[in-house]
mmCIF file of C-alpha atoms in Angstrom:
data_model
loop_
_atom_site.group_PDB
_atom_site.id
_atom_site.type_symbol
_atom_site.label_atom_id
_atom_site.label_comp_id
_atom_site.label_asym_id
_atom_site.label_seq_id
_atom_site.Cartn_x
_atom_site.Cartn_y
_atom_site.Cartn_z
ATOM 1 C CA MET S 36 -9.085 -20.606 -21.600
ATOM 2 C CA ILE S 37 -7.833 -17.022 -21.640
ATOM 3 C CA THR S 38 -11.206 -15.943 -20.196
ATOM 4 C CA ILE S 39 -10.681 -18.208 -17.190
ATOM 5 C CA LYS S 40 -7.178 -16.859 -16.611
ATOM 6 C CA LYS S 41 -8.464 -13.272 -16.747
ATOM 7 C CA HIS S 42 -11.254 -14.132 -14.308
ATOM 8 C CA ILE S 43 -8.856 -15.740 -11.828
ATOM 9 C CA ASP S 44 -6.414 -12.820 -12.165
ATOM 10 C CA GLN S 45 -9.272 -10.439 -11.397
ATOM 11 C CA LEU S 46 -10.267 -12.461 -8.325
ATOM 12 C CA PHE S 47 -6.693 -12.406 -7.017
ATOM 13 C CA ASN S 48 -5.782 -8.820 -7.950
ATOM 14 C CA ASP S 49 -6.044 -7.405 -4.414
ATOM 15 C CA ILE S 50 -4.466 -10.382 -2.659
ATOM 16 C CA PRO S 51 -0.760 -10.019 -1.842
ATOM 17 C CA VAL S 52 1.523 -12.203 -3.921
ATOM 18 C CA THR S 53 2.856 -14.952 -1.706
ATOM 19 C CA GLU S 54 3.886 -18.522 -2.376
ATOM 20 C CA GLU S 55 0.603 -19.747 -0.901
ATOM 21 C CA SER S 56 -1.557 -17.378 -2.964
ATOM 22 C CA LEU S 57 0.255 -18.311 -6.185
ATOM 23 C CA LEU S 58 -0.188 -22.002 -5.400
ATOM 24 C CA MET S 59 -3.899 -21.510 -4.687
ATOM 25 C CA LYS S 60 -4.333 -19.473 -7.861
ATOM 26 C CA GLU S 61 -2.732 -22.180 -9.987
ATOM 27 C CA GLU S 62 -4.803 -24.881 -8.300
ATOM 28 C CA ILE S 63 -8.074 -23.027 -8.950
ATOM 29 C CA LEU S 64 -7.046 -22.298 -12.538
ATOM 30 C CA GLN S 65 -6.232 -25.954 -13.175
ATOM 31 C CA SER S 66 -9.502 -27.056 -11.563
ATOM 32 C CA LEU S 67 -11.513 -24.683 -13.754
ATOM 33 C CA GLU S 68 -9.712 -25.811 -16.905
ATOM 34 C CA ASP S 69 -10.423 -29.444 -16.029
ATOM 35 C CA LYS S 70 -14.086 -28.602 -15.416
ATOM 36 C CA VAL S 71 -14.307 -26.853 -18.797
ATOM 37 C CA ASP S 72 -12.755 -29.890 -20.509
ATOM 38 C CA VAL S 73 -15.306 -32.193 -18.838
ATOM 39 C CA LEU S 74 -18.220 -29.942 -19.828
ATOM 40 C CA MET S 75 -16.945 -29.699 -23.415
ATOM 41 C CA ALA S 76 -16.674 -33.496 -23.528
ATOM 42 C CA GLN S 77 -20.340 -33.615 -22.524
ATOM 43 C CA GLY S 78 -21.218 -31.576 -25.604
ATOM 44 C CA LYS S 79 -21.257 -27.983 -24.359
ATOM 45 C CA SER S 80 -19.690 -25.224 -26.422
ATOM 46 C CA GLU S 81 -16.454 -23.736 -25.110
ATOM 47 C CA GLU S 82 -18.096 -20.444 -24.116
ATOM 48 C CA ASP S 83 -20.962 -22.188 -22.300
ATOM 49 C CA ALA S 84 -18.526 -24.517 -20.548
ATOM 50 C CA ILE S 85 -16.374 -21.605 -19.376
ATOM 51 C CA ASN S 86 -19.383 -19.657 -18.101
ATOM 52 C CA LYS S 87 -20.805 -22.696 -16.295
ATOM 53 C CA ALA S 88 -17.429 -23.494 -14.697
ATOM 54 C CA ILE S 89 -17.051 -19.910 -13.474
ATOM 55 C CA VAL S 90 -20.588 -19.888 -12.073
ATOM 56 C CA GLU S 91 -20.018 -23.220 -10.319
ATOM 57 C CA LEU S 92 -16.775 -21.881 -8.857
ATOM 58 C CA GLY S 93 -18.869 -19.357 -6.970
ATOM 59 C CA ASP S 94 -17.657 -16.617 -4.702
ATOM 60 C CA LEU S 95 -14.206 -16.990 -3.215
ATOM 61 C CA THR S 96 -14.797 -14.557 -0.358
ATOM 62 C CA ASP S 97 -13.636 -16.924 2.392
ATOM 63 C CA LEU S 98 -10.513 -17.900 0.494
ATOM 64 C CA ARG S 99 -9.704 -14.280 -0.334
ATOM 65 C CA GLU S 100 -10.110 -13.238 3.309
ATOM 66 C CA GLU S 101 -7.879 -16.082 4.429
ATOM 67 C CA LEU S 102 -5.170 -15.170 1.931
ATOM 68 C CA ALA S 103 -5.495 -11.441 2.680
ATOM 69 C CA GLU S 104 -4.629 -12.083 6.340
ATOM 70 C CA TYR S 105 -1.023 -12.553 5.280
ATOM 71 C CA ARG S 106 -0.829 -8.913 4.169
ATOM 72 C CA VAL S 107 1.895 -7.030 6.005
ATOM 73 C CA LYS S 108 0.418 -4.322 8.202
ATOM 74 C CA ILE S 109 2.663 -1.417 9.127
ATOM 75 C CA PRO S 110 1.690 0.171 12.432
ATOM 76 C CA LYS S 111 0.546 3.794 12.276
ATOM 77 C CA SER S 112 3.036 4.783 14.971
ATOM 78 C CA TYR S 113 5.916 3.531 12.785
ATOM 79 C CA LEU S 114 4.632 5.537 9.826
ATOM 80 C CA ALA S 115 4.255 8.582 12.055
ATOM 81 C CA TRP S 116 7.899 8.345 13.135
ATOM 82 C CA THR S 117 8.921 8.037 9.493
ATOM 83 C CA HIS S 118 6.924 11.174 8.691
ATOM 84 C CA PHE S 119 8.580 12.920 11.637
ATOM 85 C CA GLN S 120 12.038 12.040 10.306
ATOM 86 C CA PHE S 121 11.040 13.296 6.866
ATOM 87 C CA SER S 122 9.805 16.569 8.373
ATOM 88 C CA LEU S 123 13.079 17.042 10.273
ATOM 89 C CA ILE S 124 15.153 16.538 7.148
ATOM 90 C CA GLY S 125 12.813 18.688 5.046
ATOM 91 C CA ALA S 126 12.815 21.518 7.581
ATOM 92 C CA ALA S 127 16.608 21.384 7.860
ATOM 93 C CA LEU S 128 16.993 21.561 4.074
ATOM 94 C CA ILE S 129 14.548 24.462 3.737
ATOM 95 C CA ILE S 130 16.166 26.412 6.570
ATOM 96 C CA GLY S 131 19.599 25.669 5.106
ATOM 97 C CA LEU S 132 18.515 26.986 1.716
ATOM 98 C CA LEU S 133 17.049 30.129 3.283
ATOM 99 C CA LEU S 134 20.215 30.625 5.349
ATOM 100 C CA PHE S 135 22.343 30.362 2.201
ATOM 101 C CA ILE S 136 20.125 32.890 0.411
ATOM 102 C CA ASN S 137 20.289 35.197 3.430
ATOM 103 C CA VAL S 138 24.074 35.050 3.728
ATOM 104 C CA TYR S 139 24.683 35.284 -0.022
ATOM 105 C CA TYR S 140 22.348 38.152 -0.905
ATOM 106 C CA THR S 141 21.939 40.139 2.333
ATOM 107 C CA PRO S 142 24.808 39.285 4.693
ATOM 108 C CA ASN S 143 24.225 42.355 6.887
ATOM 109 C CA VAL S 144 20.565 41.528 7.707
ATOM 110 C CA LEU S 145 19.690 38.268 9.460
ATOM 111 C CA TRP S 146 16.099 37.762 8.273
ATOM 112 C CA VAL S 147 16.293 33.957 8.060
ATOM 113 C CA ILE S 148 15.258 33.634 11.725
ATOM 114 C CA PHE S 149 11.665 34.676 11.034
ATOM 115 C CA PRO S 150 10.765 32.037 8.414
ATOM 116 C CA ALA S 151 12.803 29.457 10.383
ATOM 117 C CA PHE S 152 10.395 29.827 13.323
ATOM 118 C CA GLY S 153 7.496 29.082 11.006
ATOM 119 C CA ILE S 154 9.232 26.090 9.413
ATOM 120 C CA VAL S 155 10.125 24.556 12.784
ATOM 121 C CA TRP S 156 6.421 24.066 13.513
ATOM 122 C CA TRP S 157 6.278 21.295 10.898
ATOM 123 C CA PRO S 158 8.588 18.811 12.705
ATOM 124 C CA LEU S 159 7.220 19.921 16.060
ATOM 125 C CA ALA S 160 3.661 19.077 15.004
ATOM 126 C CA MET S 161 4.822 15.733 13.614
ATOM 127 C CA TYR S 162 6.603 14.942 16.885
ATOM 128 C CA PHE S 163 3.468 15.495 18.945
ATOM 129 C CA ARG S 164 1.487 13.424 16.444
ATOM 130 C CA CYS S 165 3.958 10.578 16.985
ATOM 131 C CA LEU S 166 3.563 10.843 20.733
ATOM 132 C CA ARG S 167 -0.237 10.809 20.444
ATOM 133 C CA LEU S 168 -0.215 7.724 18.195
ATOM 134 C CA GLN S 169 2.293 5.973 20.401
ATOM 135 C CA GLY S 170 0.037 6.615 23.400
ATOM 136 C CA ARG S 171 -2.898 5.053 21.534
ATOM 137 C CA ALA S 172 -0.805 2.022 20.647
ATOM 138 C CA MET S 173 0.008 1.405 24.299
ATOM 139 C CA ASN S 174 -3.649 1.501 25.368
#
């Protein structure tokens, strides 16, 4: 019966774990085990009974699609805003580190401005990406 469990686990590996999917998985597993017991009672070997039960189960494409609909979908615009926030924090940390190095090692020369202009492009590009994705979401 381990073969059946592995087969069912493989069928359900890309389906999100929800109460409904776990219930369905257990129901299918129990049904297959019952089918194997019936086939073994009819005189089939355990391996033949397992293979026949799996073949008779067929393809669970419809069931898998139905269960996959419950997958949580995060909108791209939300992810874009998260990336924008990350870029702001990252740029601030990098500029802060460069400012510290500038002040500590060469306090008389303010060279940190030049790389700061280059680093600021990162959050700026992410901001315009957010606006573009948000415009697509509204259409």
